[in-house]
XYZ file of C-alpha atoms in Angstrom:
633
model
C 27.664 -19.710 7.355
C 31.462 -18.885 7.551
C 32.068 -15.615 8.935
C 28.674 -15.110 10.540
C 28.190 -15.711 13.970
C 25.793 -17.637 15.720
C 23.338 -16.147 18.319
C 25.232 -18.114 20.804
C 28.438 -17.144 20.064
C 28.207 -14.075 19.914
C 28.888 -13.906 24.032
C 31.976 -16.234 25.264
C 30.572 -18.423 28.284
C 32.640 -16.010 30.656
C 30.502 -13.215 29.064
C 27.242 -14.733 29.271
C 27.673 -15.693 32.677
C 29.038 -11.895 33.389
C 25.497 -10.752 31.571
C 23.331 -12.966 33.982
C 24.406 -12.039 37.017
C 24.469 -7.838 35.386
C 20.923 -8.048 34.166
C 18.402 -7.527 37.040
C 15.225 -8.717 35.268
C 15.702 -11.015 32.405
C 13.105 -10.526 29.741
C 12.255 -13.928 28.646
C 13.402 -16.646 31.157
C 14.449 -19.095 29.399
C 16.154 -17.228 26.364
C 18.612 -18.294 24.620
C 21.638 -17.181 26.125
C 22.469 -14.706 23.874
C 24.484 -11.043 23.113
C 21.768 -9.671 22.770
C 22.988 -8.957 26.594
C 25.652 -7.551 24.913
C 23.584 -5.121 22.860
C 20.670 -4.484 24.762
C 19.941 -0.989 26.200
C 19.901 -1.809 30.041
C 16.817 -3.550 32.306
C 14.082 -4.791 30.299
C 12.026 -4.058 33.387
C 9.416 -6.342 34.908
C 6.203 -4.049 34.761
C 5.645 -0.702 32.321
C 6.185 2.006 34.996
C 9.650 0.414 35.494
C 10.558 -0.427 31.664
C 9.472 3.175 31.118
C 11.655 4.232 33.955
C 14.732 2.482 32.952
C 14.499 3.318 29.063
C 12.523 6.744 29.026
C 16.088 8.164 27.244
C 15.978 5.905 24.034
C 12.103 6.228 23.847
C 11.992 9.787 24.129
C 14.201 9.791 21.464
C 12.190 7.619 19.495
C 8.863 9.515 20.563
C 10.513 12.927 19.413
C 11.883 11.730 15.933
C 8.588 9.973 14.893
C 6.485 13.501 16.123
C 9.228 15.603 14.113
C 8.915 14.355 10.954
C 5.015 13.631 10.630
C 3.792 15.931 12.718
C 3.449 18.627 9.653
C 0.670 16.522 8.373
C -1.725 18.110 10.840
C -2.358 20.458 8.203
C -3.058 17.866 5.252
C -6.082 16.674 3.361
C -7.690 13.346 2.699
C -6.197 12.118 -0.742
C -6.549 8.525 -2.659
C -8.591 5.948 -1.040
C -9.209 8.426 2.248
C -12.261 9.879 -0.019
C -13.403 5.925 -0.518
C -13.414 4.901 3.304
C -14.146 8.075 5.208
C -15.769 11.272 3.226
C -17.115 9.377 0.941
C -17.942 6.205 2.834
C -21.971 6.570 3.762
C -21.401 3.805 6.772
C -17.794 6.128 7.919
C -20.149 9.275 7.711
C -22.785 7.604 9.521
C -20.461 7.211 12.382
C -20.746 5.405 15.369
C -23.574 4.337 14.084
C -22.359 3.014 10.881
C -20.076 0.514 12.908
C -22.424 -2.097 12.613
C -22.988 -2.389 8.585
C -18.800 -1.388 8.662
C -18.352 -4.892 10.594
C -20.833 -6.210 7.967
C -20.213 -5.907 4.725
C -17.104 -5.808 2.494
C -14.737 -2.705 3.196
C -15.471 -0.925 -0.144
C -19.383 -1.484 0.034
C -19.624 1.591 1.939
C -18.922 3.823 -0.802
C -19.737 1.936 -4.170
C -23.176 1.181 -2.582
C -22.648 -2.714 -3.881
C -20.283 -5.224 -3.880
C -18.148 -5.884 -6.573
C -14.899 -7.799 -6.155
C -12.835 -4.824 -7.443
C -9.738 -6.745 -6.335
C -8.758 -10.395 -6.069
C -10.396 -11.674 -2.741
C -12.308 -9.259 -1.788
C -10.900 -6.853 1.080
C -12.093 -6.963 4.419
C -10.613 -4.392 7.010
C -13.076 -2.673 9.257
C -11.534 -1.537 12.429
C -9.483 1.097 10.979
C -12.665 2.083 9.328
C -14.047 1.931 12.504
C -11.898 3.993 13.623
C -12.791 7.129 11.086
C -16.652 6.031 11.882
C -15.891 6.904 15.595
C -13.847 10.118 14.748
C -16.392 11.378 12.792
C -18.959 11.243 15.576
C -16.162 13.366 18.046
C -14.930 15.595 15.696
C -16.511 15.551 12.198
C -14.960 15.155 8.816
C -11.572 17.135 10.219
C -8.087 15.475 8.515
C -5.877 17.210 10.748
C -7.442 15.070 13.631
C -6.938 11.487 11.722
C -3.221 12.849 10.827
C -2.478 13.381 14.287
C -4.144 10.109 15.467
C -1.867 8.300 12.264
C 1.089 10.067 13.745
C 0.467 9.298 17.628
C -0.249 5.655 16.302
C 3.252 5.662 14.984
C 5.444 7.256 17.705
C 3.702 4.319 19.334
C 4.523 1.428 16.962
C 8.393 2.864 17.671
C 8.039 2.360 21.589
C 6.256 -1.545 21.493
C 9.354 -2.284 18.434
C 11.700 -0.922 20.899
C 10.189 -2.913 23.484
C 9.747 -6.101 22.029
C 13.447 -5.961 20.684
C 14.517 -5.595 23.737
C 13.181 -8.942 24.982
C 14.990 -10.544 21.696
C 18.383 -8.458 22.673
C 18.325 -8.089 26.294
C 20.276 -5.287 28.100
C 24.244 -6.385 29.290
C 26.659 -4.692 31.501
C 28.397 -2.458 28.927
C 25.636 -1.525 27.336
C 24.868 1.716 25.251
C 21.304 2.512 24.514
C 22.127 5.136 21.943
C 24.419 2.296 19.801
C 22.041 -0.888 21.032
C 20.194 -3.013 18.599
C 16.974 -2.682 19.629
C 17.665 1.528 19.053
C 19.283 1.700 15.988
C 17.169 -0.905 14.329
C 13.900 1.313 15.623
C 15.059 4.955 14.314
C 15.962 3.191 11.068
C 12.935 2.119 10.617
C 10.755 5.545 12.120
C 12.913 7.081 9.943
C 12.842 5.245 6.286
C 11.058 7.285 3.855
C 9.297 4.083 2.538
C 6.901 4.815 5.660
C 5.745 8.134 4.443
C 3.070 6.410 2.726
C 1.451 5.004 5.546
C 2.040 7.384 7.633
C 1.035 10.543 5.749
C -2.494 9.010 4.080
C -4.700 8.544 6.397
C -5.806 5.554 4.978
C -2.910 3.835 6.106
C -3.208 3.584 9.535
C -4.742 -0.156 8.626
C -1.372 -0.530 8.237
C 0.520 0.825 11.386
C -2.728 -0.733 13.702
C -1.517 -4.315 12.211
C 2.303 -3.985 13.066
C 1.071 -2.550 16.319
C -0.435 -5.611 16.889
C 1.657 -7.866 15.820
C 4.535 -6.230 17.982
C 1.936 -6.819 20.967
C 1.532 -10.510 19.797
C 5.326 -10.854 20.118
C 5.302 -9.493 23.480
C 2.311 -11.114 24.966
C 3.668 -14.684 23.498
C 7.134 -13.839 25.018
C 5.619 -12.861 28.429
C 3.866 -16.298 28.244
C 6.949 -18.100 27.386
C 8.454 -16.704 30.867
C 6.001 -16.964 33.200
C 3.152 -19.383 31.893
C 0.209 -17.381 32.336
C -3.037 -17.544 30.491
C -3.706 -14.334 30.210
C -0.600 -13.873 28.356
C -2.320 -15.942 25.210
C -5.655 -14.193 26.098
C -4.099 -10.532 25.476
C -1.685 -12.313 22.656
C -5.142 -13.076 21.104
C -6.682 -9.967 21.340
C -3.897 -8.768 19.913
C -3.887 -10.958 16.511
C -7.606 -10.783 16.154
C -7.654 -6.780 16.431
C -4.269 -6.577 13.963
C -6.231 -9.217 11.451
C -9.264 -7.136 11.462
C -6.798 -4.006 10.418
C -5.278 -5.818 7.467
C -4.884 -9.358 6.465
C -1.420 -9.576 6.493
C -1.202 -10.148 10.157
C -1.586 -13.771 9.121
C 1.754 -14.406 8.276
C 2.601 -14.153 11.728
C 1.574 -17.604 12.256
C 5.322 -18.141 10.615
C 6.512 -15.089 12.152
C 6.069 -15.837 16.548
C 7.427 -19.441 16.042
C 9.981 -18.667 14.206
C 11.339 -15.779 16.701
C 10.832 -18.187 19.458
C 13.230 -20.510 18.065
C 15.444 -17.847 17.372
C 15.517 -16.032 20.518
C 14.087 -19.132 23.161
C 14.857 -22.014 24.268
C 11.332 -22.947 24.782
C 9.995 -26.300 24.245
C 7.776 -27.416 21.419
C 4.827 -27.819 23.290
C 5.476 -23.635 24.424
C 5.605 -22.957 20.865
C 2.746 -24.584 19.853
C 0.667 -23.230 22.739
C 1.720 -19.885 21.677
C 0.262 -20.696 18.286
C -3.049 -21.604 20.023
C -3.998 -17.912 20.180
C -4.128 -16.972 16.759
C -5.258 -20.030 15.258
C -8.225 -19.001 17.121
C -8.232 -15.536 16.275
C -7.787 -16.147 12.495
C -10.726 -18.756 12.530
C -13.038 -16.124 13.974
C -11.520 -14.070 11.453
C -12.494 -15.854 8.555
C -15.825 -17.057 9.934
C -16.311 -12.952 9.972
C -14.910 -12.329 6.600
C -16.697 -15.124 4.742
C -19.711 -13.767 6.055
C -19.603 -10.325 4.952
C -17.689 -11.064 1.527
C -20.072 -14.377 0.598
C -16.405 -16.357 -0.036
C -13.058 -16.948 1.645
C -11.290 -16.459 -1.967
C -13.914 -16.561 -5.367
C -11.138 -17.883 -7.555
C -12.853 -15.459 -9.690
C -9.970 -13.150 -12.408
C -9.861 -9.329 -11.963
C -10.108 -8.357 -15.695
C -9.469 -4.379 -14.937
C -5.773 -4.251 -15.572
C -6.072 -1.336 -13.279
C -6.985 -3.895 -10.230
C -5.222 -6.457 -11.715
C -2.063 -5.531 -14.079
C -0.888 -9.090 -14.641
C -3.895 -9.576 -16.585
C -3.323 -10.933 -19.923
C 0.256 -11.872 -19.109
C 1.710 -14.997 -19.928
C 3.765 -16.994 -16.763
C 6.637 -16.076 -17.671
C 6.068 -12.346 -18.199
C 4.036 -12.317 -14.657
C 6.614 -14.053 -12.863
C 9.794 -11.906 -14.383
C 7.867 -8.460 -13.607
C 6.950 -9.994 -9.853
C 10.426 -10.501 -9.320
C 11.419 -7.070 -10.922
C 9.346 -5.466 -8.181
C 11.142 -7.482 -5.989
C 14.002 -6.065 -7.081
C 13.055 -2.734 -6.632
C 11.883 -3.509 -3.332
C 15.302 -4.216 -2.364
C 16.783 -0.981 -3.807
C 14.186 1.278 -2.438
C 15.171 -0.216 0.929
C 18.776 0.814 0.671
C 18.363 3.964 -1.516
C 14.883 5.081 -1.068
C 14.584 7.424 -4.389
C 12.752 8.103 -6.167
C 9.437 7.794 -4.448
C 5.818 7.464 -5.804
C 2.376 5.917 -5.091
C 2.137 5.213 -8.920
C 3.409 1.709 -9.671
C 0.881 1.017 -12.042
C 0.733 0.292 -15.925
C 3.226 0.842 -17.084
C 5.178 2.547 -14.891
C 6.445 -1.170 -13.606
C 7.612 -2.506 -17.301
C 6.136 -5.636 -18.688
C 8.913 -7.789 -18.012
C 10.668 -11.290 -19.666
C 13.025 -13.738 -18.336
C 15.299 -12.721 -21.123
C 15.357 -9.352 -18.878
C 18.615 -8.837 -17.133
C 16.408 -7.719 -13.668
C 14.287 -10.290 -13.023
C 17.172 -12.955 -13.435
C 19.271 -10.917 -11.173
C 16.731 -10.552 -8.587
C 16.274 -14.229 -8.637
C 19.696 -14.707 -8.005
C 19.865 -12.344 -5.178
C 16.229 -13.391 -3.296
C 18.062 -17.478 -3.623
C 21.162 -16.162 -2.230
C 19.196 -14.705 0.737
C 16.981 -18.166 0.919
C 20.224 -20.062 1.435
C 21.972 -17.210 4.187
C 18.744 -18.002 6.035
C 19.033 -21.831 5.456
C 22.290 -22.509 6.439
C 22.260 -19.660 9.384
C 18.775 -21.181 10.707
C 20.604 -23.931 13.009
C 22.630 -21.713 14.336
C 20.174 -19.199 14.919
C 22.031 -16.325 13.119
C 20.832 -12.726 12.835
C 21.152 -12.634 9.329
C 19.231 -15.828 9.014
C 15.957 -14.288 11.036
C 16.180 -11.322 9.146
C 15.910 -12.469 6.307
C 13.149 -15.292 7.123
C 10.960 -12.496 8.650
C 11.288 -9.858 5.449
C 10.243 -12.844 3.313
C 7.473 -13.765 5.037
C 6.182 -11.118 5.906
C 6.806 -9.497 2.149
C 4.952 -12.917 0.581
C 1.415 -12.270 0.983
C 1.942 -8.874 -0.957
C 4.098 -9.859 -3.563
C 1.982 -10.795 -5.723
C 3.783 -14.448 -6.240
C 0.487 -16.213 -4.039
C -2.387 -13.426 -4.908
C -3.030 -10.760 -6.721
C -2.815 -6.891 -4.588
C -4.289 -5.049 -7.443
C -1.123 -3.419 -8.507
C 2.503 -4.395 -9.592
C 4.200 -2.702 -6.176
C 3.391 -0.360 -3.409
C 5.671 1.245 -0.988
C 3.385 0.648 1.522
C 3.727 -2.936 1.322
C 7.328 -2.637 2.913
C 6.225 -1.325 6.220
C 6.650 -4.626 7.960
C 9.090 -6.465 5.831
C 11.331 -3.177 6.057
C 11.579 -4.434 9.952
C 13.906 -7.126 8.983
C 16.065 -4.940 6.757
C 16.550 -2.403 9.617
C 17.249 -5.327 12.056
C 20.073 -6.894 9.947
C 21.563 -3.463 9.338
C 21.623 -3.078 13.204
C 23.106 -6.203 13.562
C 25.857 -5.346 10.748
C 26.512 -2.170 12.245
C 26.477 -3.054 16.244
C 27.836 -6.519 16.194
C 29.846 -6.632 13.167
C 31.276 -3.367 13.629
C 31.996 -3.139 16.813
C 35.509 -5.132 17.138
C 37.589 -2.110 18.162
C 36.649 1.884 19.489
C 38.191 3.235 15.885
C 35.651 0.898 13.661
C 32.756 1.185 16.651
C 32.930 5.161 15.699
C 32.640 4.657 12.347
C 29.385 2.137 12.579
C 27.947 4.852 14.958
C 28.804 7.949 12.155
C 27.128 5.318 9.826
C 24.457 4.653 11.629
C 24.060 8.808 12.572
C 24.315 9.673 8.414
C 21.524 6.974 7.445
C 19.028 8.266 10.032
C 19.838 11.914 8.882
C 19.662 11.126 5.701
C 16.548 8.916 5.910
C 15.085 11.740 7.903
C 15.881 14.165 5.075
C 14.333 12.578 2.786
C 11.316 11.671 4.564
C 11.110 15.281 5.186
C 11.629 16.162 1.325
C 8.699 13.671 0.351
C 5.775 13.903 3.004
C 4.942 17.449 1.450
C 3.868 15.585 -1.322
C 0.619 13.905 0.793
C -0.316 17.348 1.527
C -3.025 17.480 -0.980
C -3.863 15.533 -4.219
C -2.640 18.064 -6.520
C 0.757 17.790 -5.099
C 0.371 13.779 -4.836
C -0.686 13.667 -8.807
C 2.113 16.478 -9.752
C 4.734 14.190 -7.956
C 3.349 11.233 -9.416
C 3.319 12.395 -12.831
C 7.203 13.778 -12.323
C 7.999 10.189 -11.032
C 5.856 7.872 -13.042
C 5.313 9.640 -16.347
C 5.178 5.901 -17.966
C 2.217 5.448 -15.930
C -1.123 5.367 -17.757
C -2.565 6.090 -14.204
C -0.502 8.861 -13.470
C -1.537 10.776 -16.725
C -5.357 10.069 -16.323
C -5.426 11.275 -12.950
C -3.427 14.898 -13.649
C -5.369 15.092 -16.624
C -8.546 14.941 -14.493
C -7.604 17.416 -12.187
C -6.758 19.889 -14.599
C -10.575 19.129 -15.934
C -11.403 19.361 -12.909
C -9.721 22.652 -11.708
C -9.643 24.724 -14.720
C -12.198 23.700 -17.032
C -15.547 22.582 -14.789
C -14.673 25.686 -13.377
C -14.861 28.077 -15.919
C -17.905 30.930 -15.619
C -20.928 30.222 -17.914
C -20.291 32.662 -19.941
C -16.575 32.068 -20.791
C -14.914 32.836 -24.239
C -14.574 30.210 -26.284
C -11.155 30.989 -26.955
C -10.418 30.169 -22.822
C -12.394 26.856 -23.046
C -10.370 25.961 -25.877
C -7.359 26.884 -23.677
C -8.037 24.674 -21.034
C -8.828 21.540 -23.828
C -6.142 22.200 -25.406
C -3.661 21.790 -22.134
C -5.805 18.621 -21.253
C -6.124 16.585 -23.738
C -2.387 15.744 -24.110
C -2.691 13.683 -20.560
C -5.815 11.813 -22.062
C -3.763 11.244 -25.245
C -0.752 9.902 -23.552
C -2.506 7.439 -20.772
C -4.382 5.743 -23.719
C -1.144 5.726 -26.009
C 0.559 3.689 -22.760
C -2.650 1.918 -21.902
C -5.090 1.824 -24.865
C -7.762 -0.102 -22.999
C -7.961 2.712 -19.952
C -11.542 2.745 -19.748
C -11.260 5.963 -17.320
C -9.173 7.259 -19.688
C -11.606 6.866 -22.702
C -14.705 8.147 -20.693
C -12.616 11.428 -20.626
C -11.570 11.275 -24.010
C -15.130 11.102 -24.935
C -16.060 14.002 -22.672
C -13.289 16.220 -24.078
C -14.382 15.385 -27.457
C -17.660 16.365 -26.419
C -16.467 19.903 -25.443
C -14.614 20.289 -28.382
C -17.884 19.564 -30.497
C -19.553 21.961 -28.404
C -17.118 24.480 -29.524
C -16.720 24.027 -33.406
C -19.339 22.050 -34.564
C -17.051 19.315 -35.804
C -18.804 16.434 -36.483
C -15.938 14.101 -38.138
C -13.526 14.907 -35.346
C -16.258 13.906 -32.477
C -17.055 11.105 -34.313
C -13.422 9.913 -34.718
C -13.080 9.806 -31.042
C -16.414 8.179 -30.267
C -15.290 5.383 -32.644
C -11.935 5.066 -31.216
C -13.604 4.616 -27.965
C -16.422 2.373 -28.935
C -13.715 0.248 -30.103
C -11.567 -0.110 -27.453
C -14.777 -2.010 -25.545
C -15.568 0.529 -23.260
C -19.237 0.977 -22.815
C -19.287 4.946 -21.877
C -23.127 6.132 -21.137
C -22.107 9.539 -22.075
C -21.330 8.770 -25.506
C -25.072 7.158 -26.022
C -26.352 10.252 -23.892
C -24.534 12.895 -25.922
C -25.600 11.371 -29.077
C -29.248 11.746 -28.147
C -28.260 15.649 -26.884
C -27.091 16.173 -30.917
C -29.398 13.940 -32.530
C -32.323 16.497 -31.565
C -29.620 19.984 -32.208
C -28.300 18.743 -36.021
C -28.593 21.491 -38.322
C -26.949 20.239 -41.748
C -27.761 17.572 -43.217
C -24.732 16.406 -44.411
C -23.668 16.537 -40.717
C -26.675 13.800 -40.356
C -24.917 11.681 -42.816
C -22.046 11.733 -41.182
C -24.006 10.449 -37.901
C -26.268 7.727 -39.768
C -22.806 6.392 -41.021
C -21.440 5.925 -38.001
C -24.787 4.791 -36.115
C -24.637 1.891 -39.133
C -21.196 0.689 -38.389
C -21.735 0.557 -34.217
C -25.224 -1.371 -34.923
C -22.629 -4.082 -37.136
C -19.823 -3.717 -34.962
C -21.834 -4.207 -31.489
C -24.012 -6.819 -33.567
C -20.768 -9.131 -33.367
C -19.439 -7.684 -30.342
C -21.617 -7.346 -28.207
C -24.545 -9.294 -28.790
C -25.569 -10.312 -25.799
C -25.786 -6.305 -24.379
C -28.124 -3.760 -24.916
C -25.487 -1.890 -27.086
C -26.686 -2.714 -30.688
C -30.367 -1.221 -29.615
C -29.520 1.853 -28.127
C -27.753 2.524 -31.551
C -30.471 1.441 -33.139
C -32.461 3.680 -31.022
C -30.286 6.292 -31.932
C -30.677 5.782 -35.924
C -34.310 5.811 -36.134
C -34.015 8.960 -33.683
C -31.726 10.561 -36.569
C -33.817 9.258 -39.281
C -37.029 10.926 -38.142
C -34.951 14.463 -37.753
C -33.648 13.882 -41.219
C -37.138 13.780 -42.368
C -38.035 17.075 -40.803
C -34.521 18.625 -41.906
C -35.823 17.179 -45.743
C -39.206 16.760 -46.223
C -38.402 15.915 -50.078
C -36.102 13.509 -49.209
């Protein structure tokens, strides 16, 4: 492409001879001969004790800005899914113990006791599970210890980045480690707040232990690309097959490791294929492991809970516009990285048409990238591996090949973010770096976006402290979010009103219902079919009925319910509790009315379910209290 260098020219000859005869080890033998020298931060070093040596200044730095910023979550608490895989989890709280049934059985079977394909696929991830399994045996159900394991696991994932980079942009004479590529594109990325997701739950350390090992797979296939050795491809495999077992994703990496070897080698086919060899083997195994514990590779079978699956009930074209909305957003929250939430569900994310402005410009934009990488990929630009590696490594989550469960996630960006942070390294260090005036400026650019990434990292990790603050950020965030509203409603319930002494005032329960309710009200107004949503509804109404005796108001809201489709056992169970407490007769009415038109509407509903005989159960119930109430009658 016009204006964008080539990997190889971005050295004269003169220079590239000047870097081979500077550099003392060469990382990859065989590499193309590349800048990379020219941007490199000094010896790539031939064994650990001298790579750490000859680079302990840029990875201390590293080491020290990853501990800064996450080390605060010492003092945090499990929140989201960390109650679903580790308190929660009966084969986590076995522990070591529980490894066994964890390598087993589907990754949510351990704490909904069956298993139910909640989301498309299935999900199978059990060594980070394995992970909590063996911490609970050491050191009990503690969150401060998995935070500080998440945040050790991290300052980690910065050192093998650095190092593998290094091998892509080895070190030349001139070189400056604090303005290198391999450096700047490493504290952008420890730094971007999209990480604070991963980082700060503990649950997503699935995530950091799969770019771990995929940066190990790059360096073990590069180590075998210099010297040959089988037990580079053994440890490569190792690699992939641990990183797959963390989080399915790694699989895209079967695009990624040939692709950077034609970028940054001149290896021969037959070197890239062997290269290949190892996780071909690993992702077999994989699968051979998965299909066992799930029963299926992929059921085929629709996620009908818009909560698991929000493109349900969309046509094409309105799935396909809001997927490439998200992408969209992806790309802004990768520049500009506000505002932040973990709530992108209904309907936070808009239902979206191609008549939309966004979708149609985000098309434009992700074909404009396609054909950068297209027409750089001969020539082995920056730019064009950049791009190729975000894509790739962004398709399996964007919900264009499967469904994830929900619309977008800033987690999801953790590895694809790796090729925005390399192509702004390459910007700044190569592109900007034609004179000492403009090199200045690229470094005071590159110095603001790390403070300011740091900032706000900083400004949103308090947020993961605990899940009040996650649901009071959510709800300032993603107030369109029927989600978001449920789940502050419920802690509210949960902190204010189960709570409350026996033998508090009506007047204070009413309180506490009365500040509730609106989050109930407004998650079903956005998302009418919320079956969470309606249980509470019901259980609210339930309260209220408890309160003032209302029988046309509590049967208003059962009916509303019962017509949405959710089947709520508390409703039938409630309705037995009253049934045997109903004092007016006219009240009883009211009930045998309403038992009449669920026994017709479940009749055609629901025929097939036990529905139309509990009411039916219900109404002779009433019937025979009526009698006692009248004896006349």
């Amino acid at each position: 492409m016009p204006g964008i260098p080539s990997v190889n020219q971005l050295m004269s000859k003169k220079a590239v001879q000047k870097a081979r005869t500077q550099v003392k080890h060469a990382a990859v033998p065989g590499a193309t001969t590349s800048p990379r020298a020219k941007h490199g931060a000094g010896r790539t070093g031939t064994t650990p004790g001298s790579f750490f040596r000859d680079h302990w200044k840029p990875l201390a730095v590293i080491s020290l800005l990853a501990f800064a910023l996450y080390i605060q979550t010492v003092s945090y608490e499990y929140v989201l899914d960390d109650t679903i895989l580790i308190s929660e989890n009966k084969f986590t709280q076995k522990g070591i113990a529980g490894i066994p049934d964890i390598f087993r059985y589907e990754s949510f079977k351990g704490h909904f006791g069956d298993q139910n394909e909640m989301v498309e696929g299935g999900r199978y991830r059990p060594l980070s599970i394995a992970t909590f399994a063996v911490e609970k045996s050491l050191f009990g159900d503690n969150p401060g210890i998995a935070h500080f394991i998440n945040v050790l696991l991290y300052m980690l994932t910065g050192i093998f980045l650095y190092r593998v980079l290094l091998m892509m942009f080895p070190a030349g004479r001139n070189f400056r480690w604090y303005f290198s590529i391999p450096f700047v594109a490493v504290m952008l990325f420890i730094a971007h707040p999209l990480h604070v997701e991963v980082v700060g739950n503990v649950k997503g350390r699935d995530e950091i232990l799969a770019l771990l090992a995929e940066a190990g797979v790059l360096y073990y296939s590069f180590r075998y690309l210099s010297s040959k050795k089988i037990s580079s491809l053994l440890l490569s495999f190792a690699c992939f097959f641990l990183g797959i077992l963390s989080k399915e994703g790694v699989i895209t990496f079967l695009a990624v490791v040939p692709l950077t070897a034609y970028f940054f080698t001149r290896s021969s086919a037959r070197d890239k294929f062997m290269i290949m060899v190892p996780m071909l083997a690993a992702s077999f195994i994989y699968l051979v492991m998965r299909y066992n514990a799930i029963g299926h590779l992929f059921s085929g079978a629709e996620i009908t809970n818009i909560m698991n699956n929000p493109f349900y009930g969309m046509t094409f074209g309105e799935k396909t516009a809001t997927i490439f909305y998200t992408l969209l957003l992806y790309l802004k929250l990768l520049v500009f990285p506000h505002p932040l939430t973990h709530d992108y569900y209904p309907y936070h994310i808009p239902k979206m048409e191609w008549s939309d402005w966004a979708p149609i410009l985000s098309l434009v934009l992700h074909l404009t990238m396609a054909m950068v990488a297209i027409r750089g990929f001969r020539r082995k630009t920056i730019p064009s591996y950049s791009i190729l590696f975000y894509l790739v490594t962004l398709s399996i989550v964007s919900n264009l090949f499967i469904s994830i469960g929900t619309f977008m996630n800033e987690r999801f960006l953790y590895h694809s973010s790796l090729g925005f942070c390399l192509a702004v390294a390459w910007l700044l260090v190569d592109r900007l770096n034609r004179n000492e005036m403009i090199r200045r400026i690229a470094i005071g650019v590159f110095a603001v976006a790390t403070i300011a990434f740091s900032a706000k990292t900083l400004a949103r990790l308090p947020d993961w402290r605990n899940i009040e603050a996650l649901d009071r950020s959510a709800l300032k965030v993603s107030p369109g979010s029927a989600r978001a509203n449920h789940f502050f409603g419920v802690l509210i319930w949960g902190r204010n009103y189960l709570t409350l002494p026996a033998d508090a005032p009506p007047e204070r329960r009413r309180a506490v219902l009365d500040s509730v309710k609106p989050y109930f009200d407004r998650a079903l107004e956005i998302l009418p079919t919320y079956n969470s949503a309606n249980s509470m509804k019901a259980g609210v109404a339930a309260e209220y009925h408890k309160l003032n005796q209302d029988y046309e108001a509590l049967i208003r809201a059962f009916e509303e319910v019962n017509y949405t489709g959710t089947y709520e056992k508390f409703i039938l169970e409630y309705l037995h509790y009253i049934n045997k407490r109903v004092a007016n007769l006219d009240d009883a009415r009211k009930l045998e009315v309403f038992y009449g038109k669920m026994i017709r509407y479940y009749d055609a509903a629901f025929k097939n379910t036990v529905l139309p005989g509990e009411y039916r159960s219900l109404l002779s119930e009433l019937q025979e209290r009526m009698k006692l109430m009248n004896p006349a009658g």
